[in-house]
Coordinates of C-alpha atoms in Angstrom, one line a residue:
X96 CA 4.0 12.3 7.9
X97 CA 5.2 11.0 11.2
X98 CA 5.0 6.8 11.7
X99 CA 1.5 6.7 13.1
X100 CA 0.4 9.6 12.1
X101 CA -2.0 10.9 9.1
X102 CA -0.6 13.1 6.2
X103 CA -0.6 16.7 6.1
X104 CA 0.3 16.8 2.5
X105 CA -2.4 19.1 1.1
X106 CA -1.6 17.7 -2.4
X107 CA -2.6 14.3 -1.2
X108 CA -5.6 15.6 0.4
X109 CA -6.6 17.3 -2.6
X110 CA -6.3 14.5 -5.5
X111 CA -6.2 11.1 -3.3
X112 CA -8.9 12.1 -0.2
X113 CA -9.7 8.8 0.0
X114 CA -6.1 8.3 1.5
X115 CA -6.4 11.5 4.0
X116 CA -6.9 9.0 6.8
X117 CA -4.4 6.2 6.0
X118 CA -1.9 6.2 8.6
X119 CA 1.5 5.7 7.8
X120 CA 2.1 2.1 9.1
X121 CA -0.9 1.1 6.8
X122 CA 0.9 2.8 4.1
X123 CA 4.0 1.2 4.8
X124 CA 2.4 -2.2 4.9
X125 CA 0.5 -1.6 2.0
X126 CA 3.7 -0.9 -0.5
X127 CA 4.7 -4.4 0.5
X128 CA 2.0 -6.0 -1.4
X129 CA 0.3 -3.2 -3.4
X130 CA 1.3 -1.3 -6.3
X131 CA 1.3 2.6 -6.2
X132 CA -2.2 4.2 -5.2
X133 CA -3.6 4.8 -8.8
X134 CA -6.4 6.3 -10.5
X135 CA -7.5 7.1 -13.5
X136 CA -5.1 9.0 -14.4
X137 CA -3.3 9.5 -11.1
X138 CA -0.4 7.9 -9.0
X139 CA 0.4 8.1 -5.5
X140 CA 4.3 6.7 -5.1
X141 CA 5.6 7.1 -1.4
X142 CA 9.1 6.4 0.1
X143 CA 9.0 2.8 1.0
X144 CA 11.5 0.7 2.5
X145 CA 13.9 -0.8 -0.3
X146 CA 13.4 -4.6 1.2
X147 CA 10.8 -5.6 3.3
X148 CA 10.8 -4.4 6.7
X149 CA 13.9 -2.4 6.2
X150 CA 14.3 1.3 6.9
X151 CA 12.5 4.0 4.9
X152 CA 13.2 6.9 4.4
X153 CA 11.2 10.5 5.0
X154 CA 12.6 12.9 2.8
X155 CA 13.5 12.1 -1.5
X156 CA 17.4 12.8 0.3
X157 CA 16.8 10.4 2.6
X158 CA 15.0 7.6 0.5
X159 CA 17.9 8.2 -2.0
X160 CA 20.8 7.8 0.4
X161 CA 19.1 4.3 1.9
X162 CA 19.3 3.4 -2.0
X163 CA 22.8 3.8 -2.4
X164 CA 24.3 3.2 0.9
X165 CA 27.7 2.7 0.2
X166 CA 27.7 6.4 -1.5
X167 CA 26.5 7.7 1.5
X168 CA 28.6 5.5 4.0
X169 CA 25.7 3.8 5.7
X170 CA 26.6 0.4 6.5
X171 CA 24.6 -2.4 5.0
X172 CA 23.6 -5.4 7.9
X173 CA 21.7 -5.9 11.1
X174 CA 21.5 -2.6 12.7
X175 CA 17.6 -1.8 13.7
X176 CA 15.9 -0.1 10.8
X177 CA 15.6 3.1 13.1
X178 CA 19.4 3.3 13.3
X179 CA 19.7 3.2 9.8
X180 CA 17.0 5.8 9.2
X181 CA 19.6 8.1 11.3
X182 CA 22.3 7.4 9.7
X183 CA 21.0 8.2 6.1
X184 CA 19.3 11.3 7.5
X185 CA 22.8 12.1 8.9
X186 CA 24.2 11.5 6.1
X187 CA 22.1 14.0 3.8
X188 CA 22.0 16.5 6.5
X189 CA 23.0 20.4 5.9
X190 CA 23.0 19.5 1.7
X191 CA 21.7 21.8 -0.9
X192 CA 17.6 22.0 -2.2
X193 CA 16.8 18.8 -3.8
X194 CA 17.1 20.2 -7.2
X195 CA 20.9 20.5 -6.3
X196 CA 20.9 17.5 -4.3
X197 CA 19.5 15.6 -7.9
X198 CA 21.8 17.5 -10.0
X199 CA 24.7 16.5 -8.0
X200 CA 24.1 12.7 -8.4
X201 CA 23.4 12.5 -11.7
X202 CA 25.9 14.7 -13.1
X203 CA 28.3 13.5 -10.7
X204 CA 27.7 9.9 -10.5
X205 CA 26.8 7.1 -12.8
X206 CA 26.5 4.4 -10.4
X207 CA 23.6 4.6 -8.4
X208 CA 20.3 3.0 -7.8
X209 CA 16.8 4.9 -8.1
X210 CA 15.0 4.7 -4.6
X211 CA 11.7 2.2 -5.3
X212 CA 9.3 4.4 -4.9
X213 CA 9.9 6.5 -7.5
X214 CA 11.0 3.3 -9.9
X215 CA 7.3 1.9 -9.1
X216 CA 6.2 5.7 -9.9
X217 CA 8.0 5.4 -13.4
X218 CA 6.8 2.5 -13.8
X219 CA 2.9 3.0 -13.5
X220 CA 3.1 6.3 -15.6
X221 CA 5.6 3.9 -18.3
X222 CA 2.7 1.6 -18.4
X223 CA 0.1 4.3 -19.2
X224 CA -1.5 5.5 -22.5
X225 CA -0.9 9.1 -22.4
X226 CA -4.7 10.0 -23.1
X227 CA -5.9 10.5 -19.4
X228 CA -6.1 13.3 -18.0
X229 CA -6.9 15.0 -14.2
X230 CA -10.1 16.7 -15.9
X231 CA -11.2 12.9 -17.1
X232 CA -11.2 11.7 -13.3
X233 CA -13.4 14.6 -12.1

């Protein structure tokens, strides 16, 4: 997804249409407020910035690295959200798949923060009953 643009993401398209024309920026403004997108038995969680207004990532790497800054060596303070956005992408550049890139920081590391968006995502699917199902939604 690019800032002003509309996803691509066939997955979203597929189970959340109603979000198909949502541009980023209204995403972004709506995980301020808003839980995850949710229905029935669905959740939507998206990279959002980890404090209001602050930079956000693109990628799981990238969301992950703005999460742990210090690990990464992306200085915490005043520097324009874009900046920062560079700097974690930097810093994640050139790594393994994700699965690797995962693997390495939690077998490697114990301290380290989970990125918000996939904390809110645990959290909705913590808070569910288990009997719901895609089929029940269709």
């Amino acid at each position: 997804m690019s800032e002003f643009g509309r996803t691509s993401n066939q997955s979203i398209r597929a189970w959340f249409a109603e979000m198909a024309d949502v541009t980023v920026a209204e995403l972004l403004q709506r995980a301020e407020t808003d839980p995850p997108i949710a229905g029935s038995s669905m959740c939507l969680a998206y990279q959002v910035p980890e404090e209001p207004g602050g930079p956000c990532g693109r990628t799981f790497e990238d969301a992950f690295a703005l999460a742990n800054r210090a690990l990464f060596g992306i200085p915490t303070g005043a520097a324009p959200a874009e900046e920062v956005e560079q700097q974690a992408r930097s810093s994640v550049e050139n790594r393994r798949s994700k699965v690797d890139f995962a693997l390495d920081h939690v077998l490697g590391y114990d301290d380290w923060q989970v990125p918000t968006y996939i904390r809110r995502g645990l959290e909705w699917l913590m808070a569910q009953d288990g009997t719901a199902t895609k089929a029940d939604v269709q």
